Amino acid sequence: MMNVSIVGSGKIAKEIIKMLRTEAEGIGITSLYSHSNSPAAHQLAQENGIPTVYNDYTQLLSEDKADFLYIALVNSAHYDYVKLALLAGRNVIVEKPFCLEYDQAKELVDMARERQLYLFEAVSLLHTPNFKFVSEQLKNISPVRLVMCNYSQYSSRYDRYLKGDVAPAFNPALGGGALMDLNVYNLNAMVGLFGRPVDCHYFANRGFNGVDTSGIAVLNYDSMKAVCSAAKDCAGPSSILIEGERGTIRVVGAPNEFAEVEITKDGRTQNFRLNKYSSRLTHEFMEFSEIWERKDYSLMSHYQDLSLQVMEVLSALRQN
């Protein structure tokens, strides 16, 4: 059985806790970290049978015996918290995006490999059966010429932002914005399926503090072009459309879920729903657990290499 300590008590941490308690198999929770040590964190722990709440990260690293730490903090904190965990000899799962910059991510991956520790970035779509199915089906519609990804989701915090109340999700200094929050899923899909682009450019709508409230990333491949759009200031139908000379593949719905795949070829359309679990988060944690139990360093390294390639693209886009 794999045990996890949850570092963070925000929205995604709550989703993970619920998933681990209700759907994942063979994964336990040893503790919860909340830097504010708030009553809400203690209540969250009590409601989910989590025995210990820490507000001192150093104490957690020295006392807690979990097999993995899951870092679910604001984006700008990922690098520091992962590095401290690795220095303490701990295995880590870090929520996307890995870090704010490629150099930070490369340093952490090198540290983990030198110490033979496990380090994963939690990008839900990559571990779904539907994603792996799409990867296998590309050859049947190739060569691919155009890809259009969209993840538009009107943020629950956007109205607050318009009034000057800036949540971390809209604070560029903390790694907020549409690129790092939503478009990162589109980029993981693109790099996971097609590799790194030759070059890329980012065109953003920016708010009063410079944060990208929505934007379009244009990726240039040798024989294919892709557009990845994401928005926190408007809503629209989210999907991924892959157009090849011999057919099309459409991922229906939000790219972070890869919930349904539609393939059209030779005038015939088929729909596939191959994911096993109701939560988009379960597949990734179950695969992390299996990799750890098998000591499959090769597969872990594959996912690390993918994370680094995505971080290279993100770093380039953020400089545009």
PDB file of C-alpha atoms in Angstrom:
ATOM      1  CA  MET A   1       0.000   0.000   0.000  1.00  0.00           C
ATOM      2  CA  MET A   2       1.252   3.472  -0.875  1.00  0.00           C
ATOM      3  CA  ASN A   3       0.784   6.238   1.682  1.00  0.00           C
ATOM      4  CA  VAL A   4       0.671   9.935   0.794  1.00  0.00           C
ATOM      5  CA  SER A   5       1.015  13.134   2.796  1.00  0.00           C
ATOM      6  CA  ILE A   6      -1.076  15.974   1.328  1.00  0.00           C
ATOM      7  CA  VAL A   7       0.847  19.276   1.302  1.00  0.00           C
ATOM      8  CA  GLY A   8      -1.841  21.924   0.893  1.00  0.00           C
ATOM      9  CA  SER A   9      -5.499  22.282   1.775  1.00  0.00           C
ATOM     10  CA  GLY A  10      -6.958  24.213  -1.177  1.00  0.00           C
ATOM     11  CA  LYS A  11      -9.346  23.192  -3.924  1.00  0.00           C
ATOM     12  CA  ILE A  12      -7.166  20.623  -5.711  1.00  0.00           C
ATOM     13  CA  ALA A  13      -6.011  19.104  -2.405  1.00  0.00           C
ATOM     14  CA  LYS A  14      -9.649  18.595  -1.440  1.00  0.00           C
ATOM     15  CA  GLU A  15     -10.355  16.941  -4.791  1.00  0.00           C
ATOM     16  CA  ILE A  16      -7.401  14.603  -4.319  1.00  0.00           C
ATOM     17  CA  ILE A  17      -8.423  13.701  -0.776  1.00  0.00           C
ATOM     18  CA  LYS A  18     -11.966  12.894  -1.910  1.00  0.00           C
ATOM     19  CA  MET A  19     -10.655  10.775  -4.789  1.00  0.00           C
ATOM     20  CA  LEU A  20      -8.224   8.860  -2.589  1.00  0.00           C
ATOM     21  CA  ARG A  21     -10.969   8.187  -0.051  1.00  0.00           C
ATOM     22  CA  THR A  22     -13.704   7.142  -2.451  1.00  0.00           C
ATOM     23  CA  GLU A  23     -12.200   5.704  -5.646  1.00  0.00           C
ATOM     24  CA  ALA A  24      -8.465   4.988  -5.594  1.00  0.00           C
ATOM     25  CA  GLU A  25      -7.418   1.564  -4.408  1.00  0.00           C
ATOM     26  CA  GLY A  26      -4.504   0.845  -2.104  1.00  0.00           C
ATOM     27  CA  ILE A  27      -3.491   4.449  -1.375  1.00  0.00           C
ATOM     28  CA  GLY A  28      -3.732   5.923   2.121  1.00  0.00           C
ATOM     29  CA  ILE A  29      -3.292   9.413   3.563  1.00  0.00           C
ATOM     30  CA  THR A  30      -1.005   9.892   6.558  1.00  0.00           C
ATOM     31  CA  SER A  31      -1.156  13.645   7.129  1.00  0.00           C
ATOM     32  CA  LEU A  32      -2.207  17.050   5.879  1.00  0.00           C
ATOM     33  CA  TYR A  33      -0.039  20.182   5.739  1.00  0.00           C
ATOM     34  CA  SER A  34      -1.530  23.660   6.008  1.00  0.00           C
ATOM     35  CA  HIS A  35       0.840  26.593   6.501  1.00  0.00           C
ATOM     36  CA  SER A  36      -1.881  28.607   8.252  1.00  0.00           C
ATOM     37  CA  ASN A  37      -2.883  25.767  10.599  1.00  0.00           C
ATOM     38  CA  SER A  38      -6.466  26.939  10.117  1.00  0.00           C
ATOM     39  CA  PRO A  39      -9.542  25.409  11.729  1.00  0.00           C
ATOM     40  CA  ALA A  40     -10.729  24.572   8.202  1.00  0.00           C
ATOM     41  CA  ALA A  41      -7.645  22.394   7.640  1.00  0.00           C
ATOM     42  CA  HIS A  42      -8.242  20.536  10.898  1.00  0.00           C
ATOM     43  CA  GLN A  43     -11.889  20.045   9.959  1.00  0.00           C
ATOM     44  CA  LEU A  44     -10.864  18.739   6.531  1.00  0.00           C
ATOM     45  CA  ALA A  45      -8.542  16.244   8.187  1.00  0.00           C
ATOM     46  CA  GLN A  46     -11.148  15.170  10.726  1.00  0.00           C
ATOM     47  CA  GLU A  47     -13.845  14.676   8.085  1.00  0.00           C
ATOM     48  CA  ASN A  48     -11.528  12.433   6.055  1.00  0.00           C
ATOM     49  CA  GLY A  49      -9.879  10.444   8.817  1.00  0.00           C
ATOM     50  CA  ILE A  50      -6.461  12.046   8.341  1.00  0.00           C
ATOM     51  CA  PRO A  51      -4.678  11.570  11.675  1.00  0.00           C
ATOM     52  CA  THR A  52      -2.177  14.451  11.680  1.00  0.00           C
ATOM     53  CA  VAL A  53      -2.159  18.095  10.593  1.00  0.00           C
ATOM     54  CA  TYR A  54       1.185  19.919  10.237  1.00  0.00           C
ATOM     55  CA  ASN A  55       1.822  23.627   9.865  1.00  0.00           C
ATOM     56  CA  ASP A  56       5.613  23.207  10.007  1.00  0.00           C
ATOM     57  CA  TYR A  57       6.953  21.698   6.785  1.00  0.00           C
ATOM     58  CA  THR A  58      10.316  20.830   8.318  1.00  0.00           C
ATOM     59  CA  GLN A  59       8.542  18.907  11.044  1.00  0.00           C
ATOM     60  CA  LEU A  60       6.460  17.035   8.484  1.00  0.00           C
ATOM     61  CA  LEU A  61       9.589  16.066   6.542  1.00  0.00           C
ATOM     62  CA  SER A  62      11.260  14.693   9.639  1.00  0.00           C
ATOM     63  CA  GLU A  63       8.280  12.994  11.308  1.00  0.00           C
ATOM     64  CA  ASP A  64       5.829  11.840   8.666  1.00  0.00           C
ATOM     65  CA  LYS A  65       6.504   8.390   7.177  1.00  0.00           C
ATOM     66  CA  ALA A  66       4.462   8.642   3.972  1.00  0.00           C
ATOM     67  CA  ASP A  67       5.900   7.066   0.837  1.00  0.00           C
ATOM     68  CA  PHE A  68       5.123  10.234  -1.147  1.00  0.00           C
ATOM     69  CA  LEU A  69       4.468  13.892  -0.535  1.00  0.00           C
ATOM     70  CA  TYR A  70       1.845  15.395  -2.811  1.00  0.00           C
ATOM     71  CA  ILE A  71       2.575  19.119  -3.295  1.00  0.00           C
ATOM     72  CA  ALA A  72      -0.683  20.993  -3.926  1.00  0.00           C
ATOM     73  CA  LEU A  73       0.362  24.560  -3.206  1.00  0.00           C
ATOM     74  CA  VAL A  74       0.366  27.780  -5.219  1.00  0.00           C
ATOM     75  CA  ASN A  75       2.420  27.376  -8.417  1.00  0.00           C
ATOM     76  CA  SER A  76       5.273  29.595  -7.248  1.00  0.00           C
ATOM     77  CA  ALA A  77       5.845  27.373  -4.187  1.00  0.00           C
ATOM     78  CA  HIS A  78       6.354  24.132  -6.109  1.00  0.00           C
ATOM     79  CA  TYR A  79      10.094  24.502  -6.642  1.00  0.00           C
ATOM     80  CA  ASP A  80      11.002  25.280  -3.015  1.00  0.00           C
ATOM     81  CA  TYR A  81       8.763  22.624  -1.463  1.00  0.00           C
ATOM     82  CA  VAL A  82       9.821  19.887  -3.875  1.00  0.00           C
ATOM     83  CA  LYS A  83      13.502  20.725  -3.412  1.00  0.00           C
ATOM     84  CA  LEU A  84      13.242  20.571   0.386  1.00  0.00           C
ATOM     85  CA  ALA A  85      11.469  17.226   0.129  1.00  0.00           C
ATOM     86  CA  LEU A  86      14.107  15.769  -2.181  1.00  0.00           C
ATOM     87  CA  LEU A  87      16.894  17.018   0.085  1.00  0.00           C
ATOM     88  CA  ALA A  88      15.137  15.172   2.915  1.00  0.00           C
ATOM     89  CA  GLY A  89      15.120  11.975   0.848  1.00  0.00           C
ATOM     90  CA  ARG A  90      11.399  11.993   0.120  1.00  0.00           C
ATOM     91  CA  ASN A  91       9.494  10.869  -2.968  1.00  0.00           C
ATOM     92  CA  VAL A  92       7.272  13.577  -4.459  1.00  0.00           C
ATOM     93  CA  ILE A  93       4.188  14.080  -6.603  1.00  0.00           C
ATOM     94  CA  VAL A  94       3.867  17.765  -7.544  1.00  0.00           C
ATOM     95  CA  GLU A  95       0.736  19.315  -8.988  1.00  0.00           C
ATOM     96  CA  LYS A  96       0.987  20.887 -12.440  1.00  0.00           C
ATOM     97  CA  PRO A  97       2.692  23.068 -13.543  1.00  0.00           C
ATOM     98  CA  PHE A  98       5.928  21.438 -12.399  1.00  0.00           C
ATOM     99  CA  CYS A  99       7.603  24.802 -11.699  1.00  0.00           C
ATOM    100  CA  LEU A 100       7.586  28.308 -13.098  1.00  0.00           C
ATOM    101  CA  GLU A 101      10.736  27.864 -15.215  1.00  0.00           C
ATOM    102  CA  TYR A 102      12.494  25.072 -17.089  1.00  0.00           C
ATOM    103  CA  ASP A 103      15.764  25.488 -15.171  1.00  0.00           C
ATOM    104  CA  GLN A 104      13.963  24.882 -11.876  1.00  0.00           C
ATOM    105  CA  ALA A 105      12.308  21.725 -13.175  1.00  0.00           C
ATOM    106  CA  LYS A 106      15.582  20.415 -14.637  1.00  0.00           C
ATOM    107  CA  GLU A 107      17.349  20.928 -11.303  1.00  0.00           C
ATOM    108  CA  LEU A 108      14.654  18.992  -9.446  1.00  0.00           C
ATOM    109  CA  VAL A 109      14.616  16.109 -11.918  1.00  0.00           C
ATOM    110  CA  ASP A 110      18.415  15.863 -11.735  1.00  0.00           C
ATOM    111  CA  MET A 111      18.259  15.839  -7.928  1.00  0.00           C
ATOM    112  CA  ALA A 112      15.665  13.060  -7.916  1.00  0.00           C
ATOM    113  CA  ARG A 113      17.621  10.950 -10.374  1.00  0.00           C
ATOM    114  CA  GLU A 114      20.896  11.395  -8.493  1.00  0.00           C
ATOM    115  CA  ARG A 115      19.193  10.295  -5.275  1.00  0.00           C
ATOM    116  CA  GLN A 116      17.116   7.535  -6.927  1.00  0.00           C
ATOM    117  CA  LEU A 117      13.936   9.137  -5.633  1.00  0.00           C
ATOM    118  CA  TYR A 118      10.560   9.134  -7.336  1.00  0.00           C
ATOM    119  CA  LEU A 119       9.360  12.471  -8.687  1.00  0.00           C
ATOM    120  CA  PHE A 120       6.161  12.859 -10.699  1.00  0.00           C
ATOM    121  CA  GLU A 121       4.220  15.820 -12.059  1.00  0.00           C
ATOM    122  CA  ALA A 122       0.471  15.328 -11.695  1.00  0.00           C
ATOM    123  CA  VAL A 123      -0.965  15.932 -15.171  1.00  0.00           C
ATOM    124  CA  SER A 124      -4.216  13.984 -15.187  1.00  0.00           C
ATOM    125  CA  LEU A 125      -4.795  13.565 -18.919  1.00  0.00           C
ATOM    126  CA  LEU A 126      -1.509  11.760 -19.629  1.00  0.00           C
ATOM    127  CA  HIS A 127      -2.477   8.746 -17.529  1.00  0.00           C
ATOM    128  CA  THR A 128      -5.954   8.130 -18.904  1.00  0.00           C
ATOM    129  CA  PRO A 129      -6.675   5.151 -21.175  1.00  0.00           C
ATOM    130  CA  ASN A 130      -8.293   7.609 -23.603  1.00  0.00           C
ATOM    131  CA  PHE A 131      -5.048   9.565 -24.005  1.00  0.00           C
ATOM    132  CA  LYS A 132      -3.088   6.388 -24.661  1.00  0.00           C
ATOM    133  CA  PHE A 133      -5.763   5.310 -27.144  1.00  0.00           C
ATOM    134  CA  VAL A 134      -5.478   8.590 -29.049  1.00  0.00           C
ATOM    135  CA  SER A 135      -1.701   8.167 -29.188  1.00  0.00           C
ATOM    136  CA  GLU A 136      -2.137   4.713 -30.722  1.00  0.00           C
ATOM    137  CA  GLN A 137      -4.777   5.906 -33.227  1.00  0.00           C
ATOM    138  CA  LEU A 138      -2.761   8.786 -34.696  1.00  0.00           C
ATOM    139  CA  LYS A 139      -1.155   6.482 -37.248  1.00  0.00           C
ATOM    140  CA  ASN A 140      -4.591   5.718 -38.699  1.00  0.00           C
ATOM    141  CA  ILE A 141      -5.275   9.359 -39.668  1.00  0.00           C
ATOM    142  CA  SER A 142      -1.720  10.499 -40.365  1.00  0.00           C
ATOM    143  CA  PRO A 143      -0.115  12.610 -41.532  1.00  0.00           C
ATOM    144  CA  VAL A 144      -1.593  15.105 -39.082  1.00  0.00           C
ATOM    145  CA  ARG A 145      -1.731  18.651 -40.444  1.00  0.00           C
ATOM    146  CA  LEU A 146      -3.703  20.787 -37.978  1.00  0.00           C
ATOM    147  CA  VAL A 147      -4.536  20.594 -34.270  1.00  0.00           C
ATOM    148  CA  MET A 148      -6.849  22.927 -32.373  1.00  0.00           C
ATOM    149  CA  CYS A 149      -7.021  22.715 -28.581  1.00  0.00           C
ATOM    150  CA  ASN A 150      -9.328  24.817 -26.452  1.00  0.00           C
ATOM    151  CA  TYR A 151      -9.867  24.956 -22.712  1.00  0.00           C
ATOM    152  CA  SER A 152     -12.134  27.890 -21.848  1.00  0.00           C
ATOM    153  CA  GLN A 153     -13.506  28.061 -18.332  1.00  0.00           C
ATOM    154  CA  TYR A 154     -14.895  31.254 -16.788  1.00  0.00           C
ATOM    155  CA  SER A 155     -13.081  31.396 -13.478  1.00  0.00           C
ATOM    156  CA  SER A 156     -15.037  31.524 -10.231  1.00  0.00           C
ATOM    157  CA  ARG A 157     -12.431  34.085  -9.116  1.00  0.00           C
ATOM    158  CA  TYR A 158     -12.648  36.341 -12.180  1.00  0.00           C
ATOM    159  CA  ASP A 159     -15.415  38.605 -10.877  1.00  0.00           C
ATOM    160  CA  ARG A 160     -13.347  39.183  -7.730  1.00  0.00           C
ATOM    161  CA  TYR A 161     -10.359  39.970  -9.908  1.00  0.00           C
ATOM    162  CA  LEU A 162     -12.296  42.608 -11.851  1.00  0.00           C
ATOM    163  CA  LYS A 163     -13.001  44.314  -8.521  1.00  0.00           C
ATOM    164  CA  GLY A 164      -9.297  44.360  -7.641  1.00  0.00           C
ATOM    165  CA  ASP A 165      -9.301  41.288  -5.369  1.00  0.00           C
ATOM    166  CA  VAL A 166      -6.432  39.288  -6.858  1.00  0.00           C
ATOM    167  CA  ALA A 167      -6.416  35.598  -6.010  1.00  0.00           C
ATOM    168  CA  PRO A 168      -3.232  33.556  -6.612  1.00  0.00           C
ATOM    169  CA  ALA A 169      -4.779  32.213  -9.828  1.00  0.00           C
ATOM    170  CA  PHE A 170      -4.648  35.781 -11.214  1.00  0.00           C
ATOM    171  CA  ASN A 171      -1.319  36.817  -9.721  1.00  0.00           C
ATOM    172  CA  PRO A 172       1.503  36.554 -12.299  1.00  0.00           C
ATOM    173  CA  ALA A 173       4.156  36.637  -9.568  1.00  0.00           C
ATOM    174  CA  LEU A 174       2.661  33.428  -8.147  1.00  0.00           C
ATOM    175  CA  GLY A 175       2.459  31.683 -11.502  1.00  0.00           C
ATOM    176  CA  GLY A 176      -1.192  32.474 -12.111  1.00  0.00           C
ATOM    177  CA  GLY A 177      -2.882  33.026 -15.443  1.00  0.00           C
ATOM    178  CA  ALA A 178      -4.519  31.088 -18.245  1.00  0.00           C
ATOM    179  CA  LEU A 179      -1.283  29.679 -19.669  1.00  0.00           C
ATOM    180  CA  MET A 180      -0.045  28.072 -16.457  1.00  0.00           C
ATOM    181  CA  ASP A 181      -3.458  27.055 -15.148  1.00  0.00           C
ATOM    182  CA  LEU A 182      -5.365  25.772 -18.189  1.00  0.00           C
ATOM    183  CA  ASN A 183      -3.297  25.920 -21.365  1.00  0.00           C
ATOM    184  CA  VAL A 184      -0.708  23.744 -19.662  1.00  0.00           C
ATOM    185  CA  TYR A 185      -3.102  20.830 -20.231  1.00  0.00           C
ATOM    186  CA  ASN A 186      -3.280  21.572 -23.952  1.00  0.00           C
ATOM    187  CA  LEU A 187       0.499  21.755 -24.102  1.00  0.00           C
ATOM    188  CA  ASN A 188       0.885  18.439 -22.294  1.00  0.00           C
ATOM    189  CA  ALA A 189      -1.466  16.858 -24.803  1.00  0.00           C
ATOM    190  CA  MET A 190       0.505  18.325 -27.712  1.00  0.00           C
ATOM    191  CA  VAL A 191       3.951  17.423 -26.433  1.00  0.00           C
ATOM    192  CA  GLY A 192       2.747  14.035 -25.210  1.00  0.00           C
ATOM    193  CA  LEU A 193       1.337  13.175 -28.638  1.00  0.00           C
ATOM    194  CA  PHE A 194       3.677  15.012 -31.031  1.00  0.00           C
ATOM    195  CA  GLY A 195       6.820  16.026 -29.128  1.00  0.00           C
ATOM    196  CA  ARG A 196       8.307  19.508 -28.834  1.00  0.00           C
ATOM    197  CA  PRO A 197       7.422  22.067 -31.485  1.00  0.00           C
ATOM    198  CA  VAL A 198      10.126  23.679 -33.600  1.00  0.00           C
ATOM    199  CA  ASP A 199       9.092  27.074 -32.234  1.00  0.00           C
ATOM    200  CA  CYS A 200       6.147  28.667 -30.465  1.00  0.00           C
ATOM    201  CA  HIS A 201       4.519  32.024 -29.763  1.00  0.00           C
ATOM    202  CA  TYR A 202       1.987  33.263 -27.219  1.00  0.00           C
ATOM    203  CA  PHE A 203      -0.637  35.952 -27.790  1.00  0.00           C
ATOM    204  CA  ALA A 204      -2.437  36.954 -24.588  1.00  0.00           C
ATOM    205  CA  ASN A 205      -5.264  39.116 -23.351  1.00  0.00           C
ATOM    206  CA  ARG A 206      -3.872  40.720 -20.204  1.00  0.00           C
ATOM    207  CA  GLY A 207      -5.605  42.147 -17.173  1.00  0.00           C
ATOM    208  CA  PHE A 208      -4.779  45.259 -15.167  1.00  0.00           C
ATOM    209  CA  ASN A 209      -1.876  43.558 -13.347  1.00  0.00           C
ATOM    210  CA  GLY A 210      -0.378  41.986 -16.474  1.00  0.00           C
ATOM    211  CA  VAL A 211      -1.760  38.489 -15.924  1.00  0.00           C
ATOM    212  CA  ASP A 212      -2.920  36.599 -19.002  1.00  0.00           C
ATOM    213  CA  THR A 213      -6.644  36.168 -18.448  1.00  0.00           C
ATOM    214  CA  SER A 214      -6.844  34.324 -21.778  1.00  0.00           C
ATOM    215  CA  GLY A 215      -4.476  33.569 -24.609  1.00  0.00           C
ATOM    216  CA  ILE A 216      -3.506  31.561 -27.660  1.00  0.00           C
ATOM    217  CA  ALA A 217      -0.290  29.563 -28.053  1.00  0.00           C
ATOM    218  CA  VAL A 218       0.737  28.841 -31.646  1.00  0.00           C
ATOM    219  CA  LEU A 219       2.996  25.807 -32.055  1.00  0.00           C
ATOM    220  CA  ASN A 220       4.984  25.228 -35.208  1.00  0.00           C
ATOM    221  CA  TYR A 221       5.968  21.672 -36.159  1.00  0.00           C
ATOM    222  CA  ASP A 222       7.806  20.652 -39.330  1.00  0.00           C
ATOM    223  CA  SER A 223       4.698  19.397 -41.130  1.00  0.00           C
ATOM    224  CA  MET A 224       1.927  20.397 -38.730  1.00  0.00           C
ATOM    225  CA  LYS A 225       0.585  23.522 -37.059  1.00  0.00           C
ATOM    226  CA  ALA A 226      -1.280  23.718 -33.759  1.00  0.00           C
ATOM    227  CA  VAL A 227      -3.266  26.339 -31.880  1.00  0.00           C
ATOM    228  CA  CYS A 228      -3.776  26.009 -28.136  1.00  0.00           C
ATOM    229  CA  SER A 229      -6.214  28.453 -26.577  1.00  0.00           C
ATOM    230  CA  ALA A 230      -7.285  28.811 -22.966  1.00  0.00           C
ATOM    231  CA  ALA A 231      -9.368  31.320 -21.059  1.00  0.00           C
ATOM    232  CA  LYS A 232     -10.291  32.234 -17.522  1.00  0.00           C
ATOM    233  CA  ASP A 233     -12.252  35.336 -18.589  1.00  0.00           C
ATOM    234  CA  CYS A 234     -14.775  33.646 -20.897  1.00  0.00           C
ATOM    235  CA  ALA A 235     -16.360  30.261 -21.490  1.00  0.00           C
ATOM    236  CA  GLY A 236     -16.792  28.106 -24.565  1.00  0.00           C
ATOM    237  CA  PRO A 237     -16.868  24.493 -25.733  1.00  0.00           C
ATOM    238  CA  SER A 238     -13.603  22.845 -24.753  1.00  0.00           C
ATOM    239  CA  SER A 239     -12.107  20.139 -26.930  1.00  0.00           C
ATOM    240  CA  ILE A 240      -9.106  18.978 -28.918  1.00  0.00           C
ATOM    241  CA  LEU A 241      -9.468  18.472 -32.663  1.00  0.00           C
ATOM    242  CA  ILE A 242      -6.720  16.618 -34.519  1.00  0.00           C
ATOM    243  CA  GLU A 243      -7.029  16.797 -38.315  1.00  0.00           C
ATOM    244  CA  GLY A 244      -5.108  14.349 -40.456  1.00  0.00           C
ATOM    245  CA  GLU A 245      -5.108  13.637 -44.172  1.00  0.00           C
ATOM    246  CA  ARG A 246      -6.981  10.366 -43.558  1.00  0.00           C
ATOM    247  CA  GLY A 247      -9.387  11.359 -40.796  1.00  0.00           C
ATOM    248  CA  THR A 248      -9.936  13.288 -37.574  1.00  0.00           C
ATOM    249  CA  ILE A 249      -9.725  12.620 -33.863  1.00  0.00           C
ATOM    250  CA  ARG A 250     -11.693  14.796 -31.451  1.00  0.00           C
ATOM    251  CA  VAL A 251     -11.342  14.772 -27.695  1.00  0.00           C
ATOM    252  CA  VAL A 252     -14.750  15.805 -26.418  1.00  0.00           C
ATOM    253  CA  GLY A 253     -14.823  18.128 -23.403  1.00  0.00           C
ATOM    254  CA  ALA A 254     -12.121  19.577 -21.188  1.00  0.00           C
ATOM    255  CA  PRO A 255      -8.576  18.520 -22.178  1.00  0.00           C
ATOM    256  CA  ASN A 256      -7.639  17.776 -18.565  1.00  0.00           C
ATOM    257  CA  GLU A 257     -10.167  14.926 -18.490  1.00  0.00           C
ATOM    258  CA  PHE A 258      -9.851  13.223 -21.911  1.00  0.00           C
ATOM    259  CA  ALA A 259     -13.286  11.814 -21.113  1.00  0.00           C
ATOM    260  CA  GLU A 260     -14.411  10.862 -24.619  1.00  0.00           C
ATOM    261  CA  VAL A 261     -12.735  10.310 -27.981  1.00  0.00           C
ATOM    262  CA  GLU A 262     -14.485  10.653 -31.344  1.00  0.00           C
ATOM    263  CA  ILE A 263     -12.788   9.248 -34.444  1.00  0.00           C
ATOM    264  CA  THR A 264     -14.011  10.012 -37.963  1.00  0.00           C
ATOM    265  CA  LYS A 265     -12.512   8.059 -40.857  1.00  0.00           C
ATOM    266  CA  ASP A 266     -13.838   7.024 -44.263  1.00  0.00           C
ATOM    267  CA  GLY A 267     -17.145   8.777 -43.542  1.00  0.00           C
ATOM    268  CA  ARG A 268     -17.724   6.797 -40.338  1.00  0.00           C
ATOM    269  CA  THR A 269     -17.672   8.252 -36.813  1.00  0.00           C
ATOM    270  CA  GLN A 270     -17.076   6.190 -33.674  1.00  0.00           C
ATOM    271  CA  ASN A 271     -17.054   7.298 -30.039  1.00  0.00           C
ATOM    272  CA  PHE A 272     -14.950   5.749 -27.288  1.00  0.00           C
ATOM    273  CA  ARG A 273     -15.046   6.077 -23.493  1.00  0.00           C
ATOM    274  CA  LEU A 274     -12.199   3.927 -22.208  1.00  0.00           C
ATOM    275  CA  ASN A 275     -11.416   5.595 -18.868  1.00  0.00           C
ATOM    276  CA  LYS A 276     -12.072   3.325 -15.901  1.00  0.00           C
ATOM    277  CA  TYR A 277     -12.712   5.855 -13.151  1.00  0.00           C
ATOM    278  CA  SER A 278     -15.197   8.663 -12.671  1.00  0.00           C
ATOM    279  CA  SER A 279     -12.571  11.071 -11.302  1.00  0.00           C
ATOM    280  CA  ARG A 280     -10.030  12.430 -13.769  1.00  0.00           C
ATOM    281  CA  LEU A 281      -7.462  12.246 -10.971  1.00  0.00           C
ATOM    282  CA  THR A 282      -7.644   8.538 -10.168  1.00  0.00           C
ATOM    283  CA  HIS A 283      -5.773   7.178 -13.168  1.00  0.00           C
ATOM    284  CA  GLU A 284      -2.651   9.229 -12.462  1.00  0.00           C
ATOM    285  CA  PHE A 285      -2.407   8.260  -8.799  1.00  0.00           C
ATOM    286  CA  MET A 286      -3.052   4.606  -9.557  1.00  0.00           C
ATOM    287  CA  GLU A 287      -0.305   4.643 -12.194  1.00  0.00           C
ATOM    288  CA  PHE A 288       2.114   6.432  -9.855  1.00  0.00           C
ATOM    289  CA  SER A 289       1.430   3.737  -7.261  1.00  0.00           C
ATOM    290  CA  GLU A 290       2.015   0.955  -9.792  1.00  0.00           C
ATOM    291  CA  ILE A 291       5.261   2.514 -11.030  1.00  0.00           C
ATOM    292  CA  TRP A 292       6.512   2.850  -7.451  1.00  0.00           C
ATOM    293  CA  GLU A 293       5.561  -0.706  -6.533  1.00  0.00           C
ATOM    294  CA  ARG A 294       7.226  -2.112  -9.672  1.00  0.00           C
ATOM    295  CA  LYS A 295      10.266   0.140  -9.214  1.00  0.00           C
ATOM    296  CA  ASP A 296       9.787   1.145 -12.840  1.00  0.00           C
ATOM    297  CA  TYR A 297      12.385   3.915 -13.067  1.00  0.00           C
ATOM    298  CA  SER A 298      12.255   3.804 -16.855  1.00  0.00           C
ATOM    299  CA  LEU A 299       8.585   4.783 -17.044  1.00  0.00           C
ATOM    300  CA  MET A 300       9.068   7.399 -14.355  1.00  0.00           C
ATOM    301  CA  SER A 301      11.934   8.877 -16.388  1.00  0.00           C
ATOM    302  CA  HIS A 302       9.690   8.941 -19.451  1.00  0.00           C
ATOM    303  CA  TYR A 303       7.166  11.097 -17.610  1.00  0.00           C
ATOM    304  CA  GLN A 304       9.948  13.301 -16.229  1.00  0.00           C
ATOM    305  CA  ASP A 305      11.324  13.848 -19.734  1.00  0.00           C
ATOM    306  CA  LEU A 306       7.840  14.803 -20.893  1.00  0.00           C
ATOM    307  CA  SER A 307       7.499  17.271 -18.005  1.00  0.00           C
ATOM    308  CA  LEU A 308      10.814  18.862 -18.944  1.00  0.00           C
ATOM    309  CA  GLN A 309       9.815  19.205 -22.585  1.00  0.00           C
ATOM    310  CA  VAL A 310       6.562  20.907 -21.575  1.00  0.00           C
ATOM    311  CA  MET A 311       8.476  23.206 -19.225  1.00  0.00           C
ATOM    312  CA  GLU A 312      10.763  24.199 -22.109  1.00  0.00           C
ATOM    313  CA  VAL A 313       7.714  25.192 -24.152  1.00  0.00           C
ATOM    314  CA  LEU A 314       6.078  27.004 -21.215  1.00  0.00           C
ATOM    315  CA  SER A 315       9.251  28.950 -20.482  1.00  0.00           C
ATOM    316  CA  ALA A 316       9.519  30.000 -24.122  1.00  0.00           C
ATOM    317  CA  LEU A 317       5.874  31.064 -24.272  1.00  0.00           C
ATOM    318  CA  ARG A 318       6.121  33.094 -21.064  1.00  0.00           C
ATOM    319  CA  GLN A 319       8.942  35.119 -22.603  1.00  0.00           C
ATOM    320  CA  ASN A 320       6.742  36.197 -25.557  1.00  0.00           C
TER     321      ASN A 320
END
